[in-house]
mmCIF file of C-alpha atoms in Angstrom:
data_model
loop_
_atom_site.group_PDB
_atom_site.id
_atom_site.type_symbol
_atom_site.label_atom_id
_atom_site.label_comp_id
_atom_site.label_asym_id
_atom_site.label_seq_id
_atom_site.Cartn_x
_atom_site.Cartn_y
_atom_site.Cartn_z
ATOM 1 C CA ASP A 1 112.847 92.823 94.748
ATOM 2 C CA THR A 2 113.070 93.919 98.400
ATOM 3 C CA ALA A 3 115.528 91.474 100.375
ATOM 4 C CA VAL A 4 114.006 92.238 103.803
ATOM 5 C CA SER A 5 110.474 93.515 103.821
ATOM 6 C CA GLN A 6 108.184 94.197 106.752
ATOM 7 C CA THR A 7 104.691 94.924 107.138
ATOM 8 C CA PRO A 8 102.928 97.186 108.060
ATOM 9 C CA LYS A 9 105.272 100.356 107.687
ATOM 10 C CA TYR A 10 103.292 102.193 110.252
ATOM 11 C CA LEU A 11 101.107 101.015 113.046
ATOM 12 C CA VAL A 12 98.923 102.848 115.454
ATOM 13 C CA THR A 13 97.196 101.110 118.086
ATOM 14 C CA GLN A 14 95.250 101.461 121.488
ATOM 15 C CA MET A 15 96.869 100.348 124.971
ATOM 16 C CA GLY A 16 96.108 96.992 125.653
ATOM 17 C CA ASN A 17 95.749 95.530 121.997
ATOM 18 C CA ASP A 18 97.441 92.697 120.740
ATOM 19 C CA LYS A 19 99.400 93.059 117.343
ATOM 20 C CA SER A 20 101.521 91.490 115.100
ATOM 21 C CA ILE A 21 104.539 92.690 112.614
ATOM 22 C CA LYS A 22 105.150 90.520 109.769
ATOM 23 C CA CYS A 23 108.934 89.953 108.285
ATOM 24 C CA GLU A 24 110.056 88.226 105.268
ATOM 25 C CA GLN A 25 113.589 87.799 103.657
ATOM 26 C CA ASN A 26 114.167 86.311 100.216
ATOM 27 C CA LEU A 27 117.981 86.411 100.376
ATOM 28 C CA GLY A 28 118.024 82.705 101.827
ATOM 29 C CA HIS A 29 119.552 83.589 105.055
ATOM 30 C CA ASP A 30 119.883 81.256 108.116
ATOM 31 C CA THR A 31 119.535 83.984 110.836
ATOM 32 C CA MET A 32 116.821 86.788 111.294
ATOM 33 C CA TYR A 33 116.601 89.427 113.943
ATOM 34 C CA TRP A 34 114.429 91.858 115.570
ATOM 35 C CA TYR A 35 115.452 95.241 116.650
ATOM 36 C CA LYS A 36 113.777 97.937 118.732
ATOM 37 C CA GLN A 37 114.804 101.428 118.080
ATOM 38 C CA ASP A 38 113.562 104.076 120.654
ATOM 39 C CA SER A 39 113.444 108.046 120.418
ATOM 40 C CA LYS A 40 116.707 108.162 121.290
ATOM 41 C CA LYS A 41 117.846 106.158 118.088
ATOM 42 C CA PHE A 42 119.134 103.187 120.277
ATOM 43 C CA LEU A 43 119.216 100.323 118.265
ATOM 44 C CA LYS A 44 118.457 97.376 120.583
ATOM 45 C CA ILE A 45 118.283 93.757 119.939
ATOM 46 C CA MET A 46 115.366 91.746 120.924
ATOM 47 C CA PHE A 47 115.508 88.483 119.136
ATOM 48 C CA SER A 48 117.664 86.341 116.846
ATOM 49 C CA TYR A 49 116.600 83.239 115.448
ATOM 50 C CA ASN A 50 119.120 81.058 113.751
ATOM 51 C CA ASN A 51 118.153 77.565 112.465
ATOM 52 C CA LYS A 52 115.165 77.220 114.871
ATOM 53 C CA GLU A 53 117.065 78.276 117.793
ATOM 54 C CA LEU A 54 115.866 81.386 119.316
ATOM 55 C CA ILE A 55 117.873 83.704 121.509
ATOM 56 C CA ILE A 56 115.953 86.473 123.664
ATOM 57 C CA ASN A 57 117.567 89.401 125.152
ATOM 58 C CA GLU A 58 116.607 89.102 128.676
ATOM 59 C CA THR A 59 115.447 92.602 128.942
ATOM 60 C CA VAL A 60 112.502 91.714 126.584
ATOM 61 C CA PRO A 61 109.143 91.585 128.264
ATOM 62 C CA ASN A 62 107.468 88.344 127.530
ATOM 63 C CA ARG A 63 104.565 90.173 125.993
ATOM 64 C CA PHE A 64 106.539 90.053 123.111
ATOM 65 C CA SER A 65 107.144 86.741 121.074
ATOM 66 C CA PRO A 66 108.617 85.859 117.792
ATOM 67 C CA LYS A 67 107.028 83.329 115.557
ATOM 68 C CA SER A 68 108.901 81.817 112.605
ATOM 69 C CA PRO A 69 106.731 79.532 110.448
ATOM 70 C CA ASP A 70 109.751 78.963 108.143
ATOM 71 C CA LYS A 71 113.255 79.970 107.573
ATOM 72 C CA ALA A 72 112.228 83.002 105.512
ATOM 73 C CA HIS A 73 109.749 84.567 107.911
ATOM 74 C CA LEU A 74 110.218 86.009 111.701
ATOM 75 C CA ASN A 75 107.179 87.644 112.864
ATOM 76 C CA LEU A 76 106.801 89.715 115.852
ATOM 77 C CA HIS A 77 103.585 89.472 118.266
ATOM 78 C CA ILE A 78 103.065 91.931 121.024
ATOM 79 C CA ASN A 79 100.371 91.207 123.726
ATOM 80 C CA SER A 80 98.836 94.071 125.889
ATOM 81 C CA LEU A 81 100.573 96.822 124.105
ATOM 82 C CA GLU A 82 101.837 99.710 126.362
ATOM 83 C CA LEU A 83 102.592 103.304 125.796
ATOM 84 C CA GLY A 84 106.401 102.464 126.333
ATOM 85 C CA ASP A 85 106.307 99.747 123.118
ATOM 86 C CA SER A 86 106.077 102.825 120.764
ATOM 87 C CA ALA A 87 109.593 102.727 118.628
ATOM 88 C CA VAL A 88 110.365 101.796 115.337
ATOM 89 C CA TYR A 89 111.012 97.932 115.018
ATOM 90 C CA PHE A 90 113.443 96.438 112.530
ATOM 91 C CA CYS A 91 113.797 93.130 111.421
ATOM 92 C CA ALA A 92 117.156 91.978 109.792
ATOM 93 C CA SER A 93 118.564 88.799 108.303
ATOM 94 C CA SER A 94 122.248 87.992 107.744
ATOM 95 C CA PRO A 95 123.743 84.475 106.382
ATOM 96 C CA TRP A 96 125.137 82.429 109.184
ATOM 97 C CA ASP A 97 128.783 80.935 109.972
ATOM 98 C CA ARG A 98 129.500 79.281 112.784
ATOM 99 C CA PHE A 99 130.503 82.233 114.731
ATOM 100 C CA SER A 100 127.904 84.359 112.809
ATOM 101 C CA THR A 101 130.523 87.144 112.766
ATOM 102 C CA THR A 102 131.885 87.870 109.537
ATOM 103 C CA THR A 103 128.388 88.470 107.711
ATOM 104 C CA GLU A 104 126.657 91.728 107.274
ATOM 105 C CA ALA A 105 122.973 92.031 108.199
ATOM 106 C CA PHE A 106 120.124 93.099 105.779
ATOM 107 C CA PHE A 107 117.499 95.518 107.191
ATOM 108 C CA GLY A 108 113.789 95.688 106.566
ATOM 109 C CA GLN A 109 112.332 99.129 106.137
ATOM 110 C CA GLY A 110 111.093 99.568 109.746
ATOM 111 C CA THR A 111 107.570 99.479 111.216
ATOM 112 C CA ARG A 112 106.765 102.696 113.197
ATOM 113 C CA LEU A 113 104.798 101.295 116.060
ATOM 114 C CA THR A 114 102.654 103.795 118.112
ATOM 115 C CA VAL A 115 100.649 102.929 120.933
ATOM 116 C CA VAL A 116 98.039 105.520 122.192
ATOM 117 C CA GLN B 1 127.160 93.583 126.378
ATOM 118 C CA GLN B 2 126.956 96.442 124.055
ATOM 119 C CA PRO B 3 129.900 98.292 122.427
ATOM 120 C CA VAL B 4 130.648 101.930 123.600
ATOM 121 C CA GLN B 5 130.762 104.673 120.772
ATOM 122 C CA SER B 6 132.270 108.291 121.068
ATOM 123 C CA PRO B 7 131.551 110.809 120.398
ATOM 124 C CA GLN B 8 127.724 111.105 120.550
ATOM 125 C CA ALA B 9 127.379 113.560 118.054
ATOM 126 C CA VAL B 10 129.609 115.637 115.478
ATOM 127 C CA ILE B 11 128.833 118.715 113.288
ATOM 128 C CA LEU B 12 131.270 119.159 110.355
ATOM 129 C CA ARG B 13 131.445 121.516 107.679
ATOM 130 C CA GLU B 14 131.690 119.827 104.289
ATOM 131 C CA GLY B 15 135.290 119.011 103.504
ATOM 132 C CA GLU B 16 136.314 118.285 107.216
ATOM 133 C CA ASP B 17 136.866 114.861 108.582
ATOM 134 C CA ALA B 18 135.623 113.273 111.459
ATOM 135 C CA VAL B 19 136.679 110.016 113.673
ATOM 136 C CA ILE B 20 134.142 107.825 115.417
ATOM 137 C CA ASN B 21 135.325 105.407 117.959
ATOM 138 C CA CYS B 22 134.084 102.225 119.131
ATOM 139 C CA SER B 23 135.300 100.192 121.815
ATOM 140 C CA SER B 24 134.459 96.895 123.652
ATOM 141 C CA SER B 25 135.177 95.485 127.164
ATOM 142 C CA LYS B 26 135.018 92.030 125.462
ATOM 143 C CA ALA B 27 136.996 90.361 122.956
ATOM 144 C CA LEU B 28 136.173 91.312 119.609
ATOM 145 C CA TYR B 29 136.182 88.780 116.584
ATOM 146 C CA SER B 30 134.657 91.520 114.401
ATOM 147 C CA VAL B 31 133.281 95.042 113.942
ATOM 148 C CA HIS B 32 130.701 96.217 111.663
ATOM 149 C CA TRP B 33 129.887 99.708 110.953
ATOM 150 C CA TYR B 34 126.481 100.689 109.615
ATOM 151 C CA ARG B 35 124.709 104.217 108.646
ATOM 152 C CA GLN B 36 121.567 105.056 109.049
ATOM 153 C CA LYS B 37 119.876 108.136 107.224
ATOM 154 C CA HIS B 38 116.873 109.751 109.099
ATOM 155 C CA GLY B 39 113.831 107.699 108.534
ATOM 156 C CA GLU B 40 115.309 104.826 106.808
ATOM 157 C CA ALA B 41 116.834 101.339 107.812
ATOM 158 C CA PRO B 42 120.402 101.119 108.711
ATOM 159 C CA VAL B 43 122.667 100.350 105.791
ATOM 160 C CA PHE B 44 125.814 98.217 105.983
ATOM 161 C CA LEU B 45 129.425 99.750 105.473
ATOM 162 C CA MET B 46 131.802 97.560 106.133
ATOM 163 C CA ILE B 47 133.223 94.524 108.294
ATOM 164 C CA LEU B 48 136.548 94.453 109.849
ATOM 165 C CA LEU B 49 137.770 90.712 110.913
ATOM 166 C CA LYS B 50 141.245 90.847 111.716
ATOM 167 C CA GLY B 51 143.502 92.784 114.528
ATOM 168 C CA GLY B 52 144.924 95.804 112.830
ATOM 169 C CA GLU B 53 142.881 95.477 109.545
ATOM 170 C CA GLN B 54 141.796 98.437 107.627
ATOM 171 C CA LYS B 55 139.511 99.030 104.944
ATOM 172 C CA GLY B 56 138.014 101.658 102.771
ATOM 173 C CA HIS B 57 134.772 102.567 101.199
ATOM 174 C CA ASP B 58 135.254 105.885 99.076
ATOM 175 C CA LYS B 59 136.340 108.340 101.403
ATOM 176 C CA ILE B 60 135.135 106.332 104.519
ATOM 177 C CA SER B 61 137.536 104.150 105.971
ATOM 178 C CA ALA B 62 138.145 102.331 109.328
ATOM 179 C CA SER B 63 140.914 100.333 111.277
ATOM 180 C CA PHE B 64 140.397 97.368 114.022
ATOM 181 C CA ASN B 65 142.980 96.887 116.768
ATOM 182 C CA GLU B 66 142.088 93.474 118.121
ATOM 183 C CA LYS B 67 144.278 93.563 121.011
ATOM 184 C CA LYS B 68 142.840 96.968 121.950
ATOM 185 C CA GLN B 69 139.500 95.922 121.367
ATOM 186 C CA GLN B 70 138.583 99.059 119.495
ATOM 187 C CA SER B 71 137.744 100.292 116.035
ATOM 188 C CA SER B 72 137.542 103.785 114.369
ATOM 189 C CA LEU B 73 135.570 105.055 111.555
ATOM 190 C CA TYR B 74 137.344 107.716 109.439
ATOM 191 C CA LEU B 75 135.259 110.260 107.161
ATOM 192 C CA THR B 76 137.629 112.226 105.323
ATOM 193 C CA ALA B 77 136.506 115.337 103.072
ATOM 194 C CA SER B 78 133.087 114.748 104.413
ATOM 195 C CA GLN B 79 130.407 115.450 102.057
ATOM 196 C CA LEU B 80 126.450 116.257 102.906
ATOM 197 C CA SER B 81 125.688 112.770 101.897
ATOM 198 C CA TYR B 82 127.556 111.466 104.702
ATOM 199 C CA SER B 83 125.041 112.829 107.327
ATOM 200 C CA GLY B 84 123.547 110.233 109.463
ATOM 201 C CA THR B 85 124.037 108.284 112.657
ATOM 202 C CA TYR B 86 126.501 105.688 112.471
ATOM 203 C CA PHE B 87 126.408 102.791 114.374
ATOM 204 C CA CYS B 88 129.366 100.123 115.299
ATOM 205 C CA GLY B 89 128.245 96.565 115.793
ATOM 206 C CA THR B 90 129.993 93.679 117.361
ATOM 207 C CA PHE B 91 128.869 89.929 117.870
ATOM 208 C CA ALA B 92 128.533 89.468 121.663
ATOM 209 C CA TYR B 93 128.554 85.867 123.059
ATOM 210 C CA SER B 94 124.837 84.899 123.997
ATOM 211 C CA GLY B 95 125.710 81.656 125.185
ATOM 212 C CA ALA B 96 125.157 78.083 124.201
ATOM 213 C CA GLY B 97 127.667 78.774 121.201
ATOM 214 C CA SER B 98 125.489 81.373 119.654
ATOM 215 C CA TYR B 99 126.204 85.067 119.191
ATOM 216 C CA GLN B 100 124.262 88.361 118.466
ATOM 217 C CA LEU B 101 124.990 91.585 116.511
ATOM 218 C CA THR B 102 124.560 94.175 119.190
ATOM 219 C CA PHE B 103 125.087 97.938 118.294
ATOM 220 C CA GLY B 104 126.622 100.807 120.149
ATOM 221 C CA LYS B 105 124.318 103.700 120.725
ATOM 222 C CA GLY B 106 125.261 105.617 117.400
ATOM 223 C CA THR B 107 127.016 108.471 116.681
ATOM 224 C CA LYS B 108 124.975 111.181 114.970
ATOM 225 C CA LEU B 109 126.840 113.140 112.220
ATOM 226 C CA SER B 110 125.743 116.420 110.464
ATOM 227 C CA VAL B 111 127.510 117.712 107.664
ATOM 228 C CA ILE B 112 126.486 121.186 107.018
ATOM 229 C CA PRO B 113 127.593 123.528 103.845
#
């Protein structure tokens, strides 16, 4: 009965490859996020997706693209992987209110991506 | 713009108290606190919604001063289980009527016997 699930949990790949990380939530939430956590443990928001509205953090390279086939899924596609992409990627979801300020976020267990 | 947390790290002995601060240069509508243990996902602790509001969760409580755009997390009589990295999160306006949950850089708390 995992609320937010990500697959795979670990991903090791070579530079230049294209990979995807899947995220699914069964909480009925309207908003989903992707965060990148680097070796310094900084949780950096990459995208948020609410009701088909995508908000992209301006520092995210365009090699990263989220895809949402439906409200319960927000997958992350990464093209031409680079060494610096190595990190733990967390998916999260939350209910939505007008300002989305009063609701907690539920995190998936994370995907540790290692680019070699 | 992300909130600023202090201190970056703190080491406590069991039973000691600690305070973690979070501040923002922008107006805050709410402050969220999360704890992340090593190798795990962040877990929600509490949300503070109103200026001057205080909340408690076991021996962990927090205050929110909306006017000063600050929040503090108080850990009293710390236990070994309190060890982890604490993040404060704020909803920053990202344009077009949308907000994003943005986190500070975290405070690593280590409780030792």
